[in-house]
N, CA, C and O atoms as a Tripos MOL2 file, in Angstrom:
@<TRIPOS>MOLECULE
protein
  252   251    63     0     0
PROTEIN
NO_CHARGES

@<TRIPOS>ATOM
      1 N           0.8220   -1.1970    0.0000 N.3       1 UNK1
      2 CA          0.0000    0.0000    0.0000 C.3       1 UNK1
      3 C           0.8690    1.2650    0.0000 C.2       1 UNK1
      4 O           0.6000    2.2170   -0.7330 O.2       1 UNK1
      5 N           1.9070    1.2570    0.8280 N.am      2 UNK2
      6 CA          2.8080    2.4080    0.8770 C.3       2 UNK2
      7 C           3.5340    2.5870   -0.4490 C.2       2 UNK2
      8 O           3.8520    3.7050   -0.8540 O.2       2 UNK2
      9 N           3.7880    1.4770   -1.1120 N.am      3 UNK3
     10 CA          4.4460    1.5070   -2.4190 C.3       3 UNK3
     11 C           3.6130    2.2800   -3.4470 C.2       3 UNK3
     12 O           4.1470    3.0540   -4.2410 O.2       3 UNK3
     13 N           2.3160    2.0580   -3.4160 N.am      4 UNK4
     14 CA          1.4220    2.7250   -4.3520 C.3       4 UNK4
     15 C           1.3750    4.2280   -4.0700 C.2       4 UNK4
     16 O           1.3480    5.0350   -5.0000 O.2       4 UNK4
     17 N           1.3660    4.5970   -2.8150 N.am      5 UNK5
     18 CA          1.3380    6.0150   -2.4380 C.3       5 UNK5
     19 C           2.6180    6.7100   -2.8750 C.2       5 UNK5
     20 O           2.5760    7.8340   -3.3760 O.2       5 UNK5
     21 N           3.7410    6.0580   -2.6920 N.am      6 UNK6
     22 CA          5.0230    6.6450   -3.0990 C.3       6 UNK6
     23 C           5.0830    6.8320   -4.6080 C.2       6 UNK6
     24 O           5.5630    7.8570   -5.0920 O.2       6 UNK6
     25 N           4.5970    5.8430   -5.3520 N.am      7 UNK7
     26 CA          4.5870    5.9700   -6.8090 C.3       7 UNK7
     27 C           3.6260    7.0660   -7.2650 C.2       7 UNK7
     28 O           3.9110    7.7730   -8.2320 O.2       7 UNK7
     29 N           2.5030    7.2110   -6.5870 N.am      8 UNK8
     30 CA          1.5540    8.2660   -6.9240 C.3       8 UNK8
     31 C           2.1720    9.6480   -6.6870 C.2       8 UNK8
     32 O           2.0100   10.5500   -7.5090 O.2       8 UNK8
     33 N           2.8660    9.8130   -5.5830 N.am      9 UNK9
     34 CA          3.5430   11.0830   -5.2940 C.3       9 UNK9
     35 C           4.6370   11.3380   -6.3240 C.2       9 UNK9
     36 O           4.8330   12.4790   -6.7440 O.2       9 UNK9
     37 N           5.3470   10.3010   -6.7340 N.am     10 UNK10
     38 CA          6.3900   10.4520   -7.7470 C.3      10 UNK10
     39 C           5.7940   10.8730   -9.0820 C.2      10 UNK10
     40 O           6.3800   11.6930   -9.7880 O.2      10 UNK10
     41 N           4.6450   10.3280   -9.4340 N.am     11 UNK11
     42 CA          3.9750   10.7330  -10.6760 C.3      11 UNK11
     43 C           3.5410   12.1890  -10.6010 C.2      11 UNK11
     44 O           3.6380   12.9140  -11.5910 O.2      11 UNK11
     45 N           3.0660   12.6210   -9.4480 N.am     12 UNK12
     46 CA          2.6980   14.0350   -9.2850 C.3      12 UNK12
     47 C           3.9140   14.9490   -9.4200 C.2      12 UNK12
     48 O           3.8160   16.0350   -9.9910 O.2      12 UNK12
     49 N           5.0550   14.5110   -8.8940 N.am     13 UNK13
     50 CA          6.2910   15.2930   -9.0240 C.3      13 UNK13
     51 C           6.6930   15.3940  -10.4930 C.2      13 UNK13
     52 O           7.0940   16.4600  -10.9580 O.2      13 UNK13
     53 N           6.5870   14.2850  -11.2190 N.am     14 UNK14
     54 CA          6.9160   14.2950  -12.6450 C.3      14 UNK14
     55 C           5.9890   15.2410  -13.3970 C.2      14 UNK14
     56 O           6.4470   16.0240  -14.2300 O.2      14 UNK14
     57 N           4.6990   15.1780  -13.1140 N.am     15 UNK15
     58 CA          3.7390   16.0530  -13.7910 C.3      15 UNK15
     59 C           4.0020   17.5270  -13.4890 C.2      15 UNK15
     60 O           3.8660   18.3770  -14.3690 O.2      15 UNK15
     61 N           4.3750   17.8260  -12.2580 N.am     16 UNK16
     62 CA          4.7060   19.2020  -11.9130 C.3      16 UNK16
     63 C           5.9500   19.6570  -12.6670 C.2      16 UNK16
     64 O           6.0090   20.7960  -13.1310 O.2      16 UNK16
     65 N           6.9430   18.7800  -12.7930 N.am     17 UNK17
     66 CA          8.1490   19.1170  -13.5350 C.3      17 UNK17
     67 C           7.8680   19.3720  -15.0060 C.2      17 UNK17
     68 O           8.3910   20.3220  -15.5870 O.2      17 UNK17
     69 N           7.0440   18.5270  -15.6080 N.am     18 UNK18
     70 CA          6.7010   18.7080  -17.0220 C.3      18 UNK18
     71 C           5.9090   19.9990  -17.2240 C.2      18 UNK18
     72 O           6.0950   20.6940  -18.2230 O.2      18 UNK18
     73 N           5.0370   20.3130  -16.2870 N.am     19 UNK19
     74 CA          4.2860   21.5730  -16.3660 C.3      19 UNK19
     75 C           5.2330   22.7680  -16.2890 C.2      19 UNK19
     76 O           5.0620   23.7420  -17.0210 O.2      19 UNK19
     77 N           6.2240   22.6980  -15.4110 N.am     20 UNK20
     78 CA          7.2060   23.7860  -15.3280 C.3      20 UNK20
     79 C           7.9860   23.9240  -16.6320 C.2      20 UNK20
     80 O           8.3040   25.0390  -17.0440 O.2      20 UNK20
     81 N           8.2920   22.8230  -17.2770 N.am     21 UNK21
     82 CA          9.0560   22.8890  -18.5230 C.3      21 UNK21
     83 C           8.2390   23.5490  -19.6290 C.2      21 UNK21
     84 O           8.7250   24.4540  -20.3070 O.2      21 UNK21
     85 N           7.0030   23.0970  -19.8090 N.am     22 UNK22
     86 CA          6.2180   23.5660  -20.9480 C.3      22 UNK22
     87 C           5.5190   24.8990  -20.7100 C.2      22 UNK22
     88 O           5.2850   25.6380  -21.6670 O.2      22 UNK22
     89 N           5.1850   25.2260  -19.4870 N.am     23 UNK23
     90 CA          4.4560   26.4660  -19.2020 C.3      23 UNK23
     91 C           5.3080   27.5010  -18.4800 C.2      23 UNK23
     92 O           4.7660   28.3810  -17.8120 O.2      23 UNK23
     93 N           6.6200   27.4140  -18.5990 N.am     24 UNK24
     94 CA          7.4970   28.3350  -17.8820 C.3      24 UNK24
     95 C           7.2580   29.7770  -18.3070 C.2      24 UNK24
     96 O           7.2180   30.6670  -17.4580 O.2      24 UNK24
     97 N           7.1000   30.0230  -19.5850 N.am     25 UNK25
     98 CA          6.8930   31.3850  -20.0830 C.3      25 UNK25
     99 C           5.5560   31.9450  -19.5870 C.2      25 UNK25
    100 O           5.4760   33.1110  -19.2020 O.2      25 UNK25
    101 N           4.5290   31.1330  -19.5960 N.am     26 UNK26
    102 CA          3.2030   31.5800  -19.1490 C.3      26 UNK26
    103 C           3.2110   31.8810  -17.6530 C.2      26 UNK26
    104 O           2.6260   32.8690  -17.2100 O.2      26 UNK26
    105 N           3.8730   31.0320  -16.8830 N.am     27 UNK27
    106 CA          3.9420   31.2410  -15.4340 C.3      27 UNK27
    107 C           4.7200   32.5060  -15.1120 C.2      27 UNK27
    108 O           4.3070   33.2750  -14.2440 O.2      27 UNK27
    109 N           5.8330   32.7380  -15.7910 N.am     28 UNK28
    110 CA          6.6460   33.9090  -15.4810 C.3      28 UNK28
    111 C           6.0220   35.2070  -15.9960 C.2      28 UNK28
    112 O           6.3150   36.2750  -15.4590 O.2      28 UNK28
    113 N           5.1760   35.1430  -17.0170 N.am     29 UNK29
    114 CA          4.4870   36.3510  -17.4820 C.3      29 UNK29
    115 C           3.5930   36.9270  -16.4010 C.2      29 UNK29
    116 O           3.4510   38.1440  -16.2850 O.2      29 UNK29
    117 N           2.9930   36.0520  -15.6130 N.am     30 UNK30
    118 CA          2.0830   36.4930  -14.5540 C.3      30 UNK30
    119 C           2.8240   37.0760  -13.3610 C.2      30 UNK30
    120 O           2.2590   37.8770  -12.6160 O.2      30 UNK30
    121 N           4.0840   36.6840  -13.1670 N.am     31 UNK31
    122 CA          4.7950   37.0520  -11.9380 C.3      31 UNK31
    123 C           5.8240   38.1560  -12.1560 C.2      31 UNK31
    124 O           5.9130   39.0750  -11.3410 O.2      31 UNK31
    125 N           6.6050   38.0910  -13.2380 N.am     32 UNK32
    126 CA          7.7460   38.9720  -13.4010 C.3      32 UNK32
    127 C           7.5420   39.9730  -14.5260 C.2      32 UNK32
    128 O           6.6720   39.8000  -15.3800 O.2      32 UNK32
    129 N           8.3650   41.0350  -14.5160 N.am     33 UNK33
    130 CA          8.3780   41.9750  -15.6300 C.3      33 UNK33
    131 C           9.1700   41.3560  -16.7800 C.2      33 UNK33
    132 O           9.7220   40.2640  -16.6420 O.2      33 UNK33
    133 N           9.2250   42.0510  -17.9100 N.am     34 UNK34
    134 CA          9.8310   41.4520  -19.1070 C.3      34 UNK34
    135 C          11.3200   41.2000  -18.9450 C.2      34 UNK34
    136 O          11.8270   40.2030  -19.4590 O.2      34 UNK34
    137 N          12.0380   42.0720  -18.2460 N.am     35 UNK35
    138 CA         13.4840   41.9030  -18.0910 C.3      35 UNK35
    139 C          13.8370   40.6610  -17.3000 C.2      35 UNK35
    140 O          14.8170   39.9840  -17.6100 O.2      35 UNK35
    141 N          13.0540   40.3560  -16.2880 N.am     36 UNK36
    142 CA         13.3220   39.1890  -15.4580 C.3      36 UNK36
    143 C          12.7030   37.9220  -16.0210 C.2      36 UNK36
    144 O          13.0050   36.8230  -15.5570 O.2      36 UNK36
    145 N          11.8500   38.0650  -17.0050 N.am     37 UNK37
    146 CA         11.0750   36.9450  -17.5000 C.3      37 UNK37
    147 C          11.9520   35.8790  -18.1600 C.2      37 UNK37
    148 O          11.7130   34.6870  -17.9700 O.2      37 UNK37
    149 N          12.9440   36.2810  -18.9190 N.am     38 UNK38
    150 CA         13.7960   35.3010  -19.6040 C.3      38 UNK38
    151 C          14.5970   34.4620  -18.6180 C.2      38 UNK38
    152 O          14.6910   33.2430  -18.7600 O.2      38 UNK38
    153 N          15.1730   35.1210  -17.6190 N.am     39 UNK39
    154 CA         15.9630   34.3960  -16.6340 C.3      39 UNK39
    155 C          15.0900   33.4940  -15.7810 C.2      39 UNK39
    156 O          15.4800   32.3720  -15.4570 O.2      39 UNK39
    157 N          13.9120   33.9790  -15.4180 N.am     40 UNK40
    158 CA         13.0200   33.1860  -14.5820 C.3      40 UNK40
    159 C          12.4680   31.9790  -15.3380 C.2      40 UNK40
    160 O          12.3160   30.9010  -14.7630 O.2      40 UNK40
    161 N          12.1670   32.1570  -16.6220 N.am     41 UNK41
    162 CA         11.6470   31.0110  -17.3770 C.3      41 UNK41
    163 C          12.7340   29.9560  -17.5680 C.2      41 UNK41
    164 O          12.4450   28.7600  -17.5480 O.2      41 UNK41
    165 N          13.9640   30.3830  -17.7490 N.am     42 UNK42
    166 CA         15.0660   29.4150  -17.8450 C.3      42 UNK42
    167 C          15.2360   28.6710  -16.5180 C.2      42 UNK42
    168 O          15.4590   27.4600  -16.5020 O.2      42 UNK42
    169 N          15.1320   29.3920  -15.4250 N.am     43 UNK43
    170 CA         15.2250   28.7520  -14.1100 C.3      43 UNK43
    171 C          14.0950   27.7670  -13.8630 C.2      43 UNK43
    172 O          14.3170   26.6950  -13.3000 O.2      43 UNK43
    173 N          12.8840   28.1240  -14.2780 N.am     44 UNK44
    174 CA         11.7570   27.2110  -14.1060 C.3      44 UNK44
    175 C          11.9150   25.9670  -14.9600 C.2      44 UNK44
    176 O          11.5490   24.8710  -14.5350 O.2      44 UNK44
    177 N          12.4560   26.1250  -16.1570 N.am     45 UNK45
    178 CA         12.6770   24.9530  -17.0050 C.3      45 UNK45
    179 C          13.7210   24.0210  -16.3990 C.2      45 UNK45
    180 O          13.5640   22.8010  -16.4440 O.2      45 UNK45
    181 N          14.7710   24.5820  -15.8390 N.am     46 UNK46
    182 CA         15.7970   23.7650  -15.1880 C.3      46 UNK46
    183 C          15.2130   23.0610  -13.9720 C.2      46 UNK46
    184 O          15.4850   21.8830  -13.7410 O.2      46 UNK46
    185 N          14.4040   23.7850  -13.1900 N.am     47 UNK47
    186 CA         13.7400   23.1790  -12.0370 C.3      47 UNK47
    187 C          12.8080   22.0500  -12.4830 C.2      47 UNK47
    188 O          12.7250   21.0150  -11.8220 O.2      47 UNK47
    189 N          12.1150   22.2470  -13.5910 N.am     48 UNK48
    190 CA         11.2380   21.2110  -14.1130 C.3      48 UNK48
    191 C          11.9810   19.9550  -14.5170 C.2      48 UNK48
    192 O          11.5050   18.8440  -14.2850 O.2      48 UNK48
    193 N          13.1440   20.1250  -15.1170 N.am     49 UNK49
    194 CA         13.9570   18.9580  -15.4880 C.3      49 UNK49
    195 C          14.4010   18.2100  -14.2400 C.2      49 UNK49
    196 O          14.3280   16.9820  -14.1940 O.2      49 UNK49
    197 N          14.8600   18.9400  -13.2250 N.am     50 UNK50
    198 CA         15.2960   18.2920  -11.9900 C.3      50 UNK50
    199 C          14.1400   17.5530  -11.3200 C.2      50 UNK50
    200 O          14.3130   16.4250  -10.8590 O.2      50 UNK50
    201 N          12.9710   18.1770  -11.2620 N.am     51 UNK51
    202 CA         11.8230   17.5130  -10.6460 C.3      51 UNK51
    203 C          11.4280   16.2560  -11.4110 C.2      51 UNK51
    204 O          11.0960   15.2350  -10.8100 O.2      51 UNK51
    205 N          11.4640   16.3340  -12.7240 N.am     52 UNK52
    206 CA         11.1110   15.1610  -13.5260 C.3      52 UNK52
    207 C          12.0960   14.0220  -13.3070 C.2      52 UNK52
    208 O          11.6890   12.8680  -13.1790 O.2      52 UNK52
    209 N          13.3740   14.3310  -13.2620 N.am     53 UNK53
    210 CA         14.3890   13.2980  -13.0450 C.3      53 UNK53
    211 C          14.2440   12.6910  -11.6510 C.2      53 UNK53
    212 O          14.3820   11.4790  -11.4870 O.2      53 UNK53
    213 N          13.9700   13.5190  -10.6530 N.am     54 UNK54
    214 CA         13.7870   13.0070   -9.2880 C.3      54 UNK54
    215 C          12.5850   12.0750   -9.2290 C.2      54 UNK54
    216 O          12.6510   11.0070   -8.6200 O.2      54 UNK54
    217 N          11.4860   12.4790   -9.8630 N.am     55 UNK55
    218 CA         10.3020   11.6200   -9.8860 C.3      55 UNK55
    219 C          10.5460   10.3130  -10.5920 C.2      55 UNK55
    220 O          10.0830    9.2670  -10.1370 O.2      55 UNK55
    221 N          11.2690   10.3500  -11.7050 N.am     56 UNK56
    222 CA         11.5870    9.1240  -12.4280 C.3      56 UNK56
    223 C          12.4890    8.2090  -11.5920 C.2      56 UNK56
    224 O          12.3060    6.9910  -11.5920 O.2      56 UNK56
    225 N          13.4500    8.7860  -10.8890 N.am     57 UNK57
    226 CA         14.3170    7.9760  -10.0420 C.3      57 UNK57
    227 C          13.5490    7.3510   -8.8880 C.2      57 UNK57
    228 O          13.8200    6.2110   -8.5100 O.2      57 UNK57
    229 N          12.5970    8.0800   -8.3260 N.am     58 UNK58
    230 CA         11.7790    7.5160   -7.2600 C.3      58 UNK58
    231 C          10.9960    6.3060   -7.7670 C.2      58 UNK58
    232 O          10.9400    5.2750   -7.0960 O.2      58 UNK58
    233 N          10.3980    6.4290   -8.9390 N.am     59 UNK59
    234 CA          9.6460    5.3080   -9.5020 C.3      59 UNK59
    235 C          10.5790    4.1490   -9.8370 C.2      59 UNK59
    236 O          10.2390    2.9880   -9.6100 O.2      59 UNK59
    237 N          11.7420    4.4610  -10.3700 N.am     60 UNK60
    238 CA         12.6740    3.4120  -10.7830 C.3      60 UNK60
    239 C          13.1910    2.6060   -9.5890 C.2      60 UNK60
    240 O          13.3250    1.3860   -9.6810 O.2      60 UNK60
    241 N          13.4820    3.2780   -8.4680 N.am     61 UNK61
    242 CA         14.0760    2.5820   -7.3250 C.3      61 UNK61
    243 C          13.0590    2.0900   -6.3260 C.2      61 UNK61
    244 O          13.4360    1.4550   -5.3400 O.2      61 UNK61
    245 N          11.7750    2.3580   -6.5390 N.am     62 UNK62
    246 CA         10.7380    1.8130   -5.6610 C.3      62 UNK62
    247 C          10.3670    0.4370   -6.1650 C.2      62 UNK62
    248 O          10.0800    0.2530   -7.3480 O.2      62 UNK62
    249 N          10.3740   -0.5200   -5.2710 N.am     63 UNK63
    250 CA         10.0890   -1.9070   -5.6990 C.3      63 UNK63
    251 C           8.6290   -2.2050   -5.6510 C.2      63 UNK63
    252 O           8.2150   -3.3180   -5.9770 O.2      63 UNK63
@<TRIPOS>BOND
     1     1     2 1
     2     2     3 1
     3     3     4 2
     4     3     5 am
     5     5     6 1
     6     6     7 1
     7     7     8 2
     8     7     9 am
     9     9    10 1
    10    10    11 1
    11    11    12 2
    12    11    13 am
    13    13    14 1
    14    14    15 1
    15    15    16 2
    16    15    17 am
    17    17    18 1
    18    18    19 1
    19    19    20 2
    20    19    21 am
    21    21    22 1
    22    22    23 1
    23    23    24 2
    24    23    25 am
    25    25    26 1
    26    26    27 1
    27    27    28 2
    28    27    29 am
    29    29    30 1
    30    30    31 1
    31    31    32 2
    32    31    33 am
    33    33    34 1
    34    34    35 1
    35    35    36 2
    36    35    37 am
    37    37    38 1
    38    38    39 1
    39    39    40 2
    40    39    41 am
    41    41    42 1
    42    42    43 1
    43    43    44 2
    44    43    45 am
    45    45    46 1
    46    46    47 1
    47    47    48 2
    48    47    49 am
    49    49    50 1
    50    50    51 1
    51    51    52 2
    52    51    53 am
    53    53    54 1
    54    54    55 1
    55    55    56 2
    56    55    57 am
    57    57    58 1
    58    58    59 1
    59    59    60 2
    60    59    61 am
    61    61    62 1
    62    62    63 1
    63    63    64 2
    64    63    65 am
    65    65    66 1
    66    66    67 1
    67    67    68 2
    68    67    69 am
    69    69    70 1
    70    70    71 1
    71    71    72 2
    72    71    73 am
    73    73    74 1
    74    74    75 1
    75    75    76 2
    76    75    77 am
    77    77    78 1
    78    78    79 1
    79    79    80 2
    80    79    81 am
    81    81    82 1
    82    82    83 1
    83    83    84 2
    84    83    85 am
    85    85    86 1
    86    86    87 1
    87    87    88 2
    88    87    89 am
    89    89    90 1
    90    90    91 1
    91    91    92 2
    92    91    93 am
    93    93    94 1
    94    94    95 1
    95    95    96 2
    96    95    97 am
    97    97    98 1
    98    98    99 1
    99    99   100 2
   100    99   101 am
   101   101   102 1
   102   102   103 1
   103   103   104 2
   104   103   105 am
   105   105   106 1
   106   106   107 1
   107   107   108 2
   108   107   109 am
   109   109   110 1
   110   110   111 1
   111   111   112 2
   112   111   113 am
   113   113   114 1
   114   114   115 1
   115   115   116 2
   116   115   117 am
   117   117   118 1
   118   118   119 1
   119   119   120 2
   120   119   121 am
   121   121   122 1
   122   122   123 1
   123   123   124 2
   124   123   125 am
   125   125   126 1
   126   126   127 1
   127   127   128 2
   128   127   129 am
   129   129   130 1
   130   130   131 1
   131   131   132 2
   132   131   133 am
   133   133   134 1
   134   134   135 1
   135   135   136 2
   136   135   137 am
   137   137   138 1
   138   138   139 1
   139   139   140 2
   140   139   141 am
   141   141   142 1
   142   142   143 1
   143   143   144 2
   144   143   145 am
   145   145   146 1
   146   146   147 1
   147   147   148 2
   148   147   149 am
   149   149   150 1
   150   150   151 1
   151   151   152 2
   152   151   153 am
   153   153   154 1
   154   154   155 1
   155   155   156 2
   156   155   157 am
   157   157   158 1
   158   158   159 1
   159   159   160 2
   160   159   161 am
   161   161   162 1
   162   162   163 1
   163   163   164 2
   164   163   165 am
   165   165   166 1
   166   166   167 1
   167   167   168 2
   168   167   169 am
   169   169   170 1
   170   170   171 1
   171   171   172 2
   172   171   173 am
   173   173   174 1
   174   174   175 1
   175   175   176 2
   176   175   177 am
   177   177   178 1
   178   178   179 1
   179   179   180 2
   180   179   181 am
   181   181   182 1
   182   182   183 1
   183   183   184 2
   184   183   185 am
   185   185   186 1
   186   186   187 1
   187   187   188 2
   188   187   189 am
   189   189   190 1
   190   190   191 1
   191   191   192 2
   192   191   193 am
   193   193   194 1
   194   194   195 1
   195   195   196 2
   196   195   197 am
   197   197   198 1
   198   198   199 1
   199   199   200 2
   200   199   201 am
   201   201   202 1
   202   202   203 1
   203   203   204 2
   204   203   205 am
   205   205   206 1
   206   206   207 1
   207   207   208 2
   208   207   209 am
   209   209   210 1
   210   210   211 1
   211   211   212 2
   212   211   213 am
   213   213   214 1
   214   214   215 1
   215   215   216 2
   216   215   217 am
   217   217   218 1
   218   218   219 1
   219   219   220 2
   220   219   221 am
   221   221   222 1
   222   222   223 1
   223   223   224 2
   224   223   225 am
   225   225   226 1
   226   226   227 1
   227   227   228 2
   228   227   229 am
   229   229   230 1
   230   230   231 1
   231   231   232 2
   232   231   233 am
   233   233   234 1
   234   234   235 1
   235   235   236 2
   236   235   237 am
   237   237   238 1
   238   238   239 1
   239   239   240 2
   240   239   241 am
   241   241   242 1
   242   242   243 1
   243   243   244 2
   244   243   245 am
   245   245   246 1
   246   246   247 1
   247   247   248 2
   248   247   249 am
   249   249   250 1
   250   250   251 1
   251   251   252 2
@<TRIPOS>SUBSTRUCTURE
     1 UNK1         2 RESIDUE 1 A UNK
     2 UNK2         6 RESIDUE 1 A UNK
     3 UNK3        10 RESIDUE 1 A UNK
     4 UNK4        14 RESIDUE 1 A UNK
     5 UNK5        18 RESIDUE 1 A UNK
     6 UNK6        22 RESIDUE 1 A UNK
     7 UNK7        26 RESIDUE 1 A UNK
     8 UNK8        30 RESIDUE 1 A UNK
     9 UNK9        34 RESIDUE 1 A UNK
    10 UNK10       38 RESIDUE 1 A UNK
    11 UNK11       42 RESIDUE 1 A UNK
    12 UNK12       46 RESIDUE 1 A UNK
    13 UNK13       50 RESIDUE 1 A UNK
    14 UNK14       54 RESIDUE 1 A UNK
    15 UNK15       58 RESIDUE 1 A UNK
    16 UNK16       62 RESIDUE 1 A UNK
    17 UNK17       66 RESIDUE 1 A UNK
    18 UNK18       70 RESIDUE 1 A UNK
    19 UNK19       74 RESIDUE 1 A UNK
    20 UNK20       78 RESIDUE 1 A UNK
    21 UNK21       82 RESIDUE 1 A UNK
    22 UNK22       86 RESIDUE 1 A UNK
    23 UNK23       90 RESIDUE 1 A UNK
    24 UNK24       94 RESIDUE 1 A UNK
    25 UNK25       98 RESIDUE 1 A UNK
    26 UNK26      102 RESIDUE 1 A UNK
    27 UNK27      106 RESIDUE 1 A UNK
    28 UNK28      110 RESIDUE 1 A UNK
    29 UNK29      114 RESIDUE 1 A UNK
    30 UNK30      118 RESIDUE 1 A UNK
    31 UNK31      122 RESIDUE 1 A UNK
    32 UNK32      126 RESIDUE 1 A UNK
    33 UNK33      130 RESIDUE 1 A UNK
    34 UNK34      134 RESIDUE 1 A UNK
    35 UNK35      138 RESIDUE 1 A UNK
    36 UNK36      142 RESIDUE 1 A UNK
    37 UNK37      146 RESIDUE 1 A UNK
    38 UNK38      150 RESIDUE 1 A UNK
    39 UNK39      154 RESIDUE 1 A UNK
    40 UNK40      158 RESIDUE 1 A UNK
    41 UNK41      162 RESIDUE 1 A UNK
    42 UNK42      166 RESIDUE 1 A UNK
    43 UNK43      170 RESIDUE 1 A UNK
    44 UNK44      174 RESIDUE 1 A UNK
    45 UNK45      178 RESIDUE 1 A UNK
    46 UNK46      182 RESIDUE 1 A UNK
    47 UNK47      186 RESIDUE 1 A UNK
    48 UNK48      190 RESIDUE 1 A UNK
    49 UNK49      194 RESIDUE 1 A UNK
    50 UNK50      198 RESIDUE 1 A UNK
    51 UNK51      202 RESIDUE 1 A UNK
    52 UNK52      206 RESIDUE 1 A UNK
    53 UNK53      210 RESIDUE 1 A UNK
    54 UNK54      214 RESIDUE 1 A UNK
    55 UNK55      218 RESIDUE 1 A UNK
    56 UNK56      222 RESIDUE 1 A UNK
    57 UNK57      226 RESIDUE 1 A UNK
    58 UNK58      230 RESIDUE 1 A UNK
    59 UNK59      234 RESIDUE 1 A UNK
    60 UNK60      238 RESIDUE 1 A UNK
    61 UNK61      242 RESIDUE 1 A UNK
    62 UNK62      246 RESIDUE 1 A UNK
    63 UNK63      250 RESIDUE 1 A UNK
Protein backbone atom coordinates (compact mmCIF):
# COMPACT_ATOMS: atom_id res chain seq x y z
CA UNK A 1 0.00 0.00 0.00
CA UNK A 2 2.81 2.41 0.88
CA UNK A 3 4.45 1.51 -2.42
CA UNK A 4 1.42 2.73 -4.35
CA UNK A 5 1.34 6.02 -2.44
CA UNK A 6 5.02 6.65 -3.10
CA UNK A 7 4.59 5.97 -6.81
CA UNK A 8 1.55 8.27 -6.92
CA UNK A 9 3.54 11.08 -5.29
CA UNK A 10 6.39 10.45 -7.75
CA UNK A 11 3.98 10.73 -10.68
CA UNK A 12 2.70 14.03 -9.29
CA UNK A 13 6.29 15.29 -9.02
CA UNK A 14 6.92 14.29 -12.64
CA UNK A 15 3.74 16.05 -13.79
CA UNK A 16 4.71 19.20 -11.91
CA UNK A 17 8.15 19.12 -13.54
CA UNK A 18 6.70 18.71 -17.02
CA UNK A 19 4.29 21.57 -16.37
CA UNK A 20 7.21 23.79 -15.33
CA UNK A 21 9.06 22.89 -18.52
CA UNK A 22 6.22 23.57 -20.95
CA UNK A 23 4.46 26.47 -19.20
CA UNK A 24 7.50 28.34 -17.88
CA UNK A 25 6.89 31.39 -20.08
CA UNK A 26 3.20 31.58 -19.15
CA UNK A 27 3.94 31.24 -15.43
CA UNK A 28 6.65 33.91 -15.48
CA UNK A 29 4.49 36.35 -17.48
CA UNK A 30 2.08 36.49 -14.55
CA UNK A 31 4.80 37.05 -11.94
CA UNK A 32 7.75 38.97 -13.40
CA UNK A 33 8.38 41.97 -15.63
CA UNK A 34 9.83 41.45 -19.11
CA UNK A 35 13.48 41.90 -18.09
CA UNK A 36 13.32 39.19 -15.46
CA UNK A 37 11.07 36.95 -17.50
CA UNK A 38 13.80 35.30 -19.60
CA UNK A 39 15.96 34.40 -16.63
CA UNK A 40 13.02 33.19 -14.58
CA UNK A 41 11.65 31.01 -17.38
CA UNK A 42 15.07 29.41 -17.85
CA UNK A 43 15.23 28.75 -14.11
CA UNK A 44 11.76 27.21 -14.11
CA UNK A 45 12.68 24.95 -17.00
CA UNK A 46 15.80 23.76 -15.19
CA UNK A 47 13.74 23.18 -12.04
CA UNK A 48 11.24 21.21 -14.11
CA UNK A 49 13.96 18.96 -15.49
CA UNK A 50 15.30 18.29 -11.99
CA UNK A 51 11.82 17.51 -10.65
CA UNK A 52 11.11 15.16 -13.53
CA UNK A 53 14.39 13.30 -13.04
CA UNK A 54 13.79 13.01 -9.29
CA UNK A 55 10.30 11.62 -9.89
CA UNK A 56 11.59 9.12 -12.43
CA UNK A 57 14.32 7.98 -10.04
CA UNK A 58 11.78 7.52 -7.26
CA UNK A 59 9.65 5.31 -9.50
CA UNK A 60 12.67 3.41 -10.78
CA UNK A 61 14.08 2.58 -7.33
CA UNK A 62 10.74 1.81 -5.66
CA UNK A 63 10.09 -1.91 -5.70
